[in-house]
Tab-separated table of C-alpha atoms and ligand atoms in Angstrom:
chain	number	residue	atom	x	y	z
A	22	MET	CA	-44.469	25.735	99.316
A	23	VAL	CA	-45.661	26.689	95.868
A	24	ASP	CA	-48.869	28.623	95.270
A	25	TRP	CA	-51.062	27.322	92.478
A	26	THR	CA	-53.905	29.243	90.909
A	27	ASP	CA	-57.163	27.414	90.203
A	28	PHE	CA	-56.338	27.633	86.510
A	29	GLU	CA	-52.913	26.062	87.026
A	30	ARG	CA	-54.298	23.232	89.147
A	31	SER	CA	-57.108	22.400	86.774
A	32	THR	CA	-54.896	22.695	83.696
A	33	ILE	CA	-52.210	20.389	85.086
A	34	LEU	CA	-54.761	17.803	86.210
A	35	ASP	CA	-56.500	18.041	82.848
A	36	ILE	CA	-53.272	17.486	80.868
A	37	PHE	CA	-52.425	14.367	82.860
A	38	SER	CA	-55.962	12.997	82.815
A	39	LYS	CA	-55.906	13.022	79.013
A	40	MET	CA	-52.331	11.803	78.696
A	41	ASP	CA	-51.561	8.422	77.184
A	42	TYR	CA	-48.740	7.411	79.535
A	43	ASP	CA	-47.698	4.469	77.393
A	44	THR	CA	-47.003	6.756	74.449
A	45	VAL	CA	-45.831	9.956	76.081
A	46	GLY	CA	-43.429	8.328	78.581
A	47	PRO	CA	-41.448	6.294	76.042
A	48	LYS	CA	-41.392	9.124	73.485
A	49	SER	CA	-40.108	11.648	76.019
A	50	LEU	CA	-37.298	9.500	77.369
A	51	ALA	CA	-36.292	8.364	73.869
A	52	ARG	CA	-36.213	11.964	72.676
A	53	CYS	CA	-34.039	12.942	75.628
A	54	LEU	CA	-31.549	10.167	74.834
A	55	VAL	CA	-31.410	11.175	71.160
A	56	VAL	CA	-31.275	14.946	71.593
A	57	TYR	CA	-28.912	14.910	74.585
A	58	PRO	CA	-26.777	11.811	73.917
A	59	TRP	CA	-24.741	12.173	77.122
A	60	THR	CA	-27.858	11.150	79.039
A	61	GLN	CA	-27.349	7.644	77.568
A	62	ARG	CA	-24.524	7.038	80.028
A	63	TYR	CA	-26.994	6.151	82.788
A	64	PHE	CA	-28.611	3.455	80.703
A	65	GLY	CA	-25.609	1.342	79.798
A	66	ASN	CA	-27.559	-1.826	80.596
A	67	PHE	CA	-30.415	-0.941	78.222
A	68	GLY	CA	-28.863	-2.621	75.176
A	69	ASN	CA	-28.893	-1.004	71.732
A	70	LEU	CA	-28.883	2.807	71.866
A	71	TYR	CA	-26.837	3.060	68.681
A	72	ASN	CA	-28.963	5.593	66.806
A	73	ALA	CA	-32.313	7.357	66.960
A	74	ALA	CA	-34.217	4.447	65.409
A	75	ALA	CA	-32.650	1.984	67.867
A	76	ILE	CA	-33.464	4.223	70.829
A	77	MET	CA	-37.044	4.819	69.682
A	78	GLY	CA	-37.545	1.059	69.238
A	79	ASN	CA	-35.753	-0.055	72.407
A	80	PRO	CA	-38.224	-1.831	74.735
A	81	MET	CA	-36.188	-1.036	77.857
A	82	VAL	CA	-36.271	2.666	77.031
A	83	ALA	CA	-40.021	2.416	76.499
A	84	ALA	CA	-40.558	0.609	79.797
A	85	HIS	CA	-38.441	3.061	81.734
A	86	GLY	CA	-40.156	6.016	80.062
A	87	LYS	CA	-43.430	4.741	81.533
A	88	VAL	CA	-41.849	4.374	84.990
A	89	VAL	CA	-40.582	7.944	84.895
A	90	LEU	CA	-43.900	9.341	83.717
A	91	HIS	CA	-45.764	7.438	86.410
A	92	GLY	CA	-43.221	8.958	88.797
A	93	LEU	CA	-44.871	12.291	88.016
A	94	ASP	CA	-48.182	11.003	89.388
A	95	ARG	CA	-46.697	11.401	92.851
A	96	ALA	CA	-46.253	15.123	92.282
A	97	LEU	CA	-49.708	15.381	90.762
A	98	LYS	CA	-51.313	13.831	93.839
A	99	ASN	CA	-49.266	15.974	96.230
A	100	MET	CA	-49.135	19.330	94.523
A	101	ASP	CA	-48.803	21.137	97.833
A	102	ASP	CA	-45.757	19.172	98.937
A	103	ILE	CA	-43.864	18.147	95.828
A	104	ARG	CA	-40.545	18.699	97.549
A	105	GLY	CA	-41.348	16.285	100.375
A	106	THR	CA	-42.867	13.819	97.972
A	107	TYR	CA	-39.649	13.584	95.983
A	108	ALA	CA	-37.161	13.591	98.862
A	109	GLU	CA	-36.533	9.866	98.576
A	110	LEU	CA	-36.421	9.838	94.781
A	111	SER	CA	-33.981	12.739	94.884
A	112	VAL	CA	-31.658	10.792	97.197
A	113	LEU	CA	-31.902	7.785	94.883
A	114	HIS	CA	-30.954	9.791	91.776
A	115	SER	CA	-28.179	11.561	93.621
A	116	GLU	CA	-26.527	8.979	95.819
A	117	LYS	CA	-27.253	5.724	94.055
A	118	LEU	CA	-27.781	6.550	90.391
A	119	HIS	CA	-25.441	9.602	90.301
A	120	VAL	CA	-27.630	11.324	87.740
A	121	ASP	CA	-26.465	14.884	87.048
A	122	PRO	CA	-29.453	17.021	88.148
A	123	ASP	CA	-29.156	19.209	85.028
A	124	ASN	CA	-30.597	16.237	83.176
A	125	PHE	CA	-33.967	16.556	84.943
A	126	ARG	CA	-34.586	19.787	83.070
A	127	LEU	CA	-33.603	18.218	79.763
A	128	LEU	CA	-36.074	15.409	80.228
A	129	ALA	CA	-38.754	17.853	81.346
A	130	ASP	CA	-38.205	19.885	78.169
A	131	CYS	CA	-38.538	16.769	76.027
A	132	LEU	CA	-41.759	15.920	77.840
A	133	THR	CA	-43.083	19.416	77.140
A	134	ILE	CA	-42.349	19.016	73.439
A	135	VAL	CA	-44.058	15.632	73.262
A	136	VAL	CA	-47.117	16.938	75.129
A	137	ALA	CA	-47.238	20.033	72.916
A	138	ALA	CA	-47.157	17.886	69.786
A	139	GLN	CA	-49.983	15.699	71.108
A	140	MET	CA	-52.176	18.573	72.265
A	141	GLY	CA	-51.696	20.742	69.194
A	142	ALA	CA	-53.690	23.973	69.296
A	143	ALA	CA	-54.942	23.204	72.815
A	144	PHE	CA	-51.407	23.738	74.109
A	145	THR	CA	-51.834	27.503	74.391
A	146	ALA	CA	-49.273	29.788	76.028
A	147	ASP	CA	-51.340	29.801	79.239
A	148	VAL	CA	-51.462	26.019	79.291
A	149	GLN	CA	-47.734	25.811	78.619
A	150	ALA	CA	-47.037	28.246	81.463
A	151	ALA	CA	-48.938	26.055	83.932
A	152	PHE	CA	-47.278	22.875	82.685
A	153	GLN	CA	-43.783	24.395	82.765
A	154	LYS	CA	-44.348	25.648	86.290
A	155	PHE	CA	-45.341	22.165	87.415
A	156	LEU	CA	-42.267	20.635	85.765
A	157	ALA	CA	-39.991	23.337	87.190
A	158	VAL	CA	-41.159	22.419	90.697
A	159	VAL	CA	-40.611	18.727	89.958
A	160	VAL	CA	-37.113	19.404	88.581
A	161	SER	CA	-36.140	21.561	91.519
A	162	SER	CA	-37.534	19.026	94.033
A	163	LEU	CA	-35.663	16.141	92.432
A	164	GLY	CA	-32.490	18.199	92.731
A	165	ARG	CA	-33.055	19.098	96.389
A	166	GLN	CA	-31.114	16.277	98.009
A	167	TYR	CA	-27.943	16.873	95.987
A	168	HIS	CA	-25.016	18.360	97.852
B	21	HNI	NI1	-35.192	8.578	86.901
B	21	HNI	C1	-35.137	5.360	88.077
B	21	HNI	C2	-38.392	8.985	88.161
B	21	HNI	C3	-35.388	11.737	85.537
B	21	HNI	C4	-32.187	8.084	85.343
B	21	HNI	N1	-36.507	7.407	87.918
B	21	HNI	C5	-36.286	6.104	88.310
B	21	HNI	C6	-37.464	5.607	88.995
B	21	HNI	C7	-38.385	6.637	88.995
B	21	HNI	C8	-37.771	7.753	88.331
B	21	HNI	C9	-39.795	6.629	89.596
B	21	HNI	C10	-37.635	4.230	89.587
B	21	HNI	C11	-37.138	4.313	91.008
B	21	HNI	C12	-37.157	3.037	91.750
B	21	HNI	O1	-36.877	1.986	91.157
B	21	HNI	O2	-37.440	3.091	92.950
B	21	HNI	N2	-36.603	10.087	86.886
B	21	HNI	C13	-37.833	10.066	87.490
B	21	HNI	C14	-38.499	11.342	87.270
B	21	HNI	C15	-37.641	12.102	86.536
B	21	HNI	C16	-36.461	11.307	86.291
B	21	HNI	C17	-39.882	11.692	87.797
B	21	HNI	C18	-37.801	13.499	85.997
B	21	HNI	C19	-38.878	13.979	85.501
B	21	HNI	N3	-34.011	9.715	85.705
B	21	HNI	C20	-34.257	10.974	85.236
B	21	HNI	C21	-33.193	11.416	84.360
B	21	HNI	C22	-32.276	10.384	84.299
B	21	HNI	C23	-32.808	9.311	85.145
B	21	HNI	C24	-33.157	12.755	83.657
B	21	HNI	C25	-30.999	10.277	83.537
B	21	HNI	C26	-30.696	10.995	82.483
B	21	HNI	N4	-33.892	7.014	86.755
B	21	HNI	C27	-32.705	7.027	86.059
B	21	HNI	C28	-32.066	5.731	86.159
B	21	HNI	C29	-32.919	4.934	86.945
B	21	HNI	C30	-34.057	5.776	87.316
B	21	HNI	C31	-30.723	5.345	85.523
B	21	HNI	C32	-32.727	3.462	87.319
B	21	HNI	C33	-33.119	2.679	86.084
B	21	HNI	C34	-33.044	1.197	86.255
B	21	HNI	O3	-34.108	0.577	86.415
B	21	HNI	O4	-31.952	0.671	86.187
């Protein structure tokens, strides 16, 4: 069980309420695939991932980026039981998709960078701290069912 301060709760909710999922999701996943090219191995059926421009313009990457970002809504709505909320998704990524759990952090970092770029000066150190804490809990929860 993670303790959240009022500031953390309101900041996290505020970031997501203002987020344009259809932009942030695709950009974050695309960035992850470009910056950490080994993450492309899980998306062999996504067609052309040949270079950064192809990845950024790939409609399957964009669609999946939205799916992943909407996956974070579950954590947002269950901030007091993120671990339980992600138990099933953790099993899926581990046992079916065989995604190396280190990659969760990489994607989370790309998401942070995209959000920071969108928020500009509003992404203060305090705001970043709250957002990173939320993502750290998500990352750790998604990695829980690995053994
Ligand atoms: Ni992930 C499918 C959520 C990180 C590779 N992923 C999903 C689905 C959700 C989801 C939701 C859809 C599940 C379903 O169909 O029932 N993924 C998340 C979240 C994170 C995450 C919340 C972290 C923030 N996934 C990653 C990472 C990788 C990844 C880092 C690989 C690098 N995910 C996949 C793959 C699929 C997937 C592969 C299946 C895609 C498909 O449709 O074929």
